[in-house]
């Protein structure tokens, strides 16, 4: 199973990068009060791609923080751009991990990765559900906090899967080396 699973290593690290970027987008969404910019699903303000989204101002990392901590300084169109980008990021992460985890599950054999793959899948599903609940229920504090915590949980579950995958490959490589050494000793 190890050689077949070994090819997933770069894809796991790619998934880790996507999760980190999505967490950063979530932090940017919260820091700029953009969570309330789109209050409907599956559209945003009744449109699939809202007109006038202001990505330049929405993602200006050098913006001036005023006395109200941007509560009224960032334009609504900037907030919509941030929110829509966070939604798109969530869809990309969901699609990426749906494919990656399905492929790993099909090739897992007796690798022992079952629980780690399932953990990422469950945490990802919970994170998506909490994100949707935030929009549907208009961001109640408990769900917003749970969404933040679950983002950290998703990051940790992906790191755990990478660690277990690494241990599996290292164990099987060590086993193969040990077997080769024994065969050499027996035939010598």
Short mmCIF file of C-alpha atoms in Angstrom, two decimals:
data_model
loop_
_atom_site.label_atom_id
_atom_site.label_comp_id
_atom_site.label_asym_id
_atom_site.label_seq_id
_atom_site.Cartn_x
_atom_site.Cartn_y
_atom_site.Cartn_z
CA UNK A 1 0.00 0.00 0.00
CA UNK A 2 2.90 2.39 0.71
CA UNK A 3 4.10 2.94 -2.86
CA UNK A 4 0.52 3.59 -3.96
CA UNK A 5 -0.07 6.00 -1.05
CA UNK A 6 3.35 7.69 -1.39
CA UNK A 7 2.18 9.70 -4.37
CA UNK A 8 -0.35 11.51 -2.18
CA UNK A 9 2.33 13.35 -0.18
CA UNK A 10 2.48 16.50 -2.37
CA UNK A 11 -1.30 16.55 -2.60
CA UNK A 12 -1.59 16.41 1.19
CA UNK A 13 0.77 19.36 1.51
CA UNK A 14 -1.22 21.18 -1.17
CA UNK A 15 -4.36 20.58 0.89
CA UNK A 16 -2.60 21.88 3.98
CA UNK A 17 -1.70 25.07 2.10
CA UNK A 18 -5.32 25.49 0.98
CA UNK A 19 -6.57 25.12 4.57
CA UNK A 20 -4.05 27.68 5.84
CA UNK A 21 -5.07 30.12 3.10
CA UNK A 22 -8.77 29.55 3.86
CA UNK A 23 -8.17 30.19 7.57
CA UNK A 24 -6.37 33.42 6.64
CA UNK A 25 -9.36 34.39 4.47
CA UNK A 26 -11.68 33.63 7.38
CA UNK A 27 -9.60 35.84 9.66
CA UNK A 28 -9.66 38.60 7.05
CA UNK A 29 -13.43 38.18 6.75
CA UNK A 30 -13.89 38.53 10.50
CA UNK A 31 -11.40 41.38 10.90
CA UNK A 32 -13.18 43.41 8.23
CA UNK A 33 -16.73 42.68 9.43
CA UNK A 34 -17.41 41.02 6.09
CA UNK A 35 -19.35 38.05 7.47
CA UNK A 36 -22.55 40.11 7.35
CA UNK A 37 -22.00 41.27 3.76
CA UNK A 38 -23.88 38.28 2.31
CA UNK A 39 -26.92 37.11 4.22
CA UNK A 40 -28.46 34.72 1.69
CA UNK A 41 -27.56 31.34 0.20
CA UNK A 42 -26.52 30.14 -2.27
CA UNK A 43 -26.29 33.62 -3.75
CA UNK A 44 -24.90 36.79 -2.20
CA UNK A 45 -27.31 39.72 -2.11
CA UNK A 46 -29.48 37.82 -4.56
CA UNK A 47 -26.74 37.51 -7.19
CA UNK A 48 -24.31 34.71 -8.08
CA UNK A 49 -21.54 37.25 -8.70
CA UNK A 50 -22.55 40.53 -7.04
CA UNK A 51 -21.98 43.62 -9.15
CA UNK A 52 -19.49 46.18 -7.96
CA UNK A 53 -17.42 43.94 -5.70
CA UNK A 54 -14.36 45.96 -4.70
CA UNK A 55 -11.44 43.56 -4.43
CA UNK A 56 -8.86 46.35 -4.42
CA UNK A 57 -10.19 47.92 -1.23
CA UNK A 58 -11.39 44.64 0.25
CA UNK A 59 -7.90 43.15 0.16
CA UNK A 60 -5.85 46.26 0.89
CA UNK A 61 -3.55 45.01 3.66
CA UNK A 62 -2.13 48.52 4.16
CA UNK A 63 -5.51 50.07 4.94
CA UNK A 64 -5.71 52.64 7.71
CA UNK A 65 -7.43 51.47 10.88
CA UNK A 66 -9.58 54.25 12.24
CA UNK A 67 -11.12 54.84 15.65
CA UNK A 68 -14.03 52.50 14.91
CA UNK A 69 -11.71 49.67 13.77
CA UNK A 70 -13.02 49.75 10.19
CA UNK A 71 -16.61 49.25 11.32
CA UNK A 72 -17.68 51.99 8.93
CA UNK A 73 -14.62 52.72 6.79
CA UNK A 74 -14.44 49.77 4.43
CA UNK A 75 -17.00 49.99 1.64
CA UNK A 76 -19.85 47.51 1.48
CA UNK A 77 -18.56 46.40 -1.92
CA UNK A 78 -15.16 45.65 -0.35
CA UNK A 79 -16.82 43.52 2.31
CA UNK A 80 -18.86 41.65 -0.31
CA UNK A 81 -15.66 40.89 -2.22
CA UNK A 82 -14.06 39.48 0.94
CA UNK A 83 -17.11 37.39 1.81
CA UNK A 84 -17.51 35.98 -1.70
CA UNK A 85 -13.80 35.12 -1.80
CA UNK A 86 -14.14 33.24 1.50
CA UNK A 87 -17.11 31.31 0.08
CA UNK A 88 -15.17 30.45 -3.08
CA UNK A 89 -12.23 29.34 -0.95
CA UNK A 90 -14.54 27.06 1.03
CA UNK A 91 -15.83 25.47 -2.17
CA UNK A 92 -12.28 24.93 -3.42
CA UNK A 93 -11.20 23.33 -0.13
CA UNK A 94 -14.32 21.14 -0.11
CA UNK A 95 -13.84 19.97 -3.71
CA UNK A 96 -10.10 19.39 -3.26
CA UNK A 97 -10.48 17.30 -0.11
CA UNK A 98 -13.51 15.42 -1.42
CA UNK A 99 -11.42 14.14 -4.32
CA UNK A 100 -8.21 13.65 -2.32
CA UNK A 101 -9.85 11.79 0.56
CA UNK A 102 -11.92 9.62 -1.81
CA UNK A 103 -8.80 8.61 -3.72
CA UNK A 104 -6.86 7.93 -0.53
CA UNK A 105 -9.78 5.91 0.86
CA UNK A 106 -9.89 3.73 -2.27
CA UNK A 107 -6.13 3.03 -2.08
CA UNK A 108 -5.71 2.83 1.70
CA UNK A 109 -5.72 -0.98 1.89
CA UNK A 110 -4.59 -2.04 5.35
CA UNK A 111 -2.48 1.10 5.79
CA UNK A 112 -4.10 2.12 9.06
CA UNK A 113 -5.05 5.54 7.69
CA UNK A 114 -8.80 4.89 7.94
CA UNK A 115 -9.43 6.91 11.09
CA UNK A 116 -7.23 9.81 9.96
CA UNK A 117 -9.00 10.06 6.59
CA UNK A 118 -12.39 9.85 8.30
CA UNK A 119 -11.39 12.51 10.83
CA UNK A 120 -10.55 15.04 8.12
CA UNK A 121 -13.79 14.24 6.29
CA UNK A 122 -15.95 14.66 9.42
CA UNK A 123 -14.23 17.87 10.54
CA UNK A 124 -14.47 19.33 7.02
CA UNK A 125 -18.19 18.49 6.85
CA UNK A 126 -18.75 20.08 10.27
CA UNK A 127 -16.81 23.20 9.22
CA UNK A 128 -18.87 23.61 6.05
CA UNK A 129 -22.11 23.07 8.03
CA UNK A 130 -21.07 25.71 10.58
CA UNK A 131 -20.20 28.16 7.79
CA UNK A 132 -23.61 27.66 6.21
CA UNK A 133 -25.30 27.97 9.61
CA UNK A 134 -23.50 31.27 10.16
CA UNK A 135 -25.11 32.71 7.03
CA UNK A 136 -28.56 31.15 7.50
CA UNK A 137 -28.84 32.09 11.20
CA UNK A 138 -27.20 35.54 10.78
CA UNK A 139 -23.96 34.81 12.65
CA UNK A 140 -24.95 33.88 16.18
CA UNK A 141 -21.92 34.17 18.46
CA UNK A 142 -21.87 30.48 19.45
CA UNK A 143 -21.82 29.30 15.83
CA UNK A 144 -19.26 31.93 14.81
CA UNK A 145 -16.94 30.80 17.63
CA UNK A 146 -17.54 27.14 16.76
CA UNK A 147 -16.72 27.92 13.10
CA UNK A 148 -13.41 29.49 14.17
CA UNK A 149 -12.59 26.56 16.44
CA UNK A 150 -13.50 24.04 13.76
CA UNK A 151 -11.17 25.83 11.34
CA UNK A 152 -8.37 25.13 13.81
CA UNK A 153 -9.66 21.57 14.12
CA UNK A 154 -9.54 21.14 10.35
CA UNK A 155 -5.97 22.39 10.28
CA UNK A 156 -4.99 19.97 13.05
CA UNK A 157 -6.79 17.02 11.44
CA UNK A 158 -5.00 17.63 8.12
CA UNK A 159 -1.65 17.88 9.94
CA UNK A 160 -2.50 14.63 11.75
CA UNK A 161 -3.26 12.90 8.43
CA UNK A 162 0.04 14.13 6.98
CA UNK A 163 1.89 12.89 10.09
CA UNK A 164 0.21 9.45 9.95
CA UNK A 165 0.92 9.24 6.21
CA UNK A 166 4.57 10.13 6.86
CA UNK A 167 4.87 7.52 9.62
CA UNK A 168 3.30 4.87 7.38
CA UNK A 169 5.77 5.54 4.58
CA UNK A 170 8.72 5.66 6.99
CA UNK A 171 7.67 2.41 8.70
CA UNK A 172 7.23 0.60 5.40
CA UNK A 173 10.54 1.93 4.05
CA UNK A 174 12.31 0.82 7.25
CA UNK A 175 10.62 -2.60 6.97
CA UNK A 176 11.73 -2.99 3.37
CA UNK A 177 15.32 -2.03 4.26
CA UNK A 178 15.33 -4.48 7.19
CA UNK A 179 13.99 -7.30 4.99
CA UNK A 180 16.66 -6.61 2.36
CA UNK A 181 19.38 -6.69 5.04
CA UNK A 182 18.11 -10.03 6.38
CA UNK A 183 18.01 -11.51 2.87
CA UNK A 184 21.59 -10.40 2.25
CA UNK A 185 22.76 -11.97 5.52
CA UNK A 186 20.98 -15.27 4.78
CA UNK A 187 22.38 -15.55 1.25
CA UNK A 188 25.94 -14.54 2.23
#
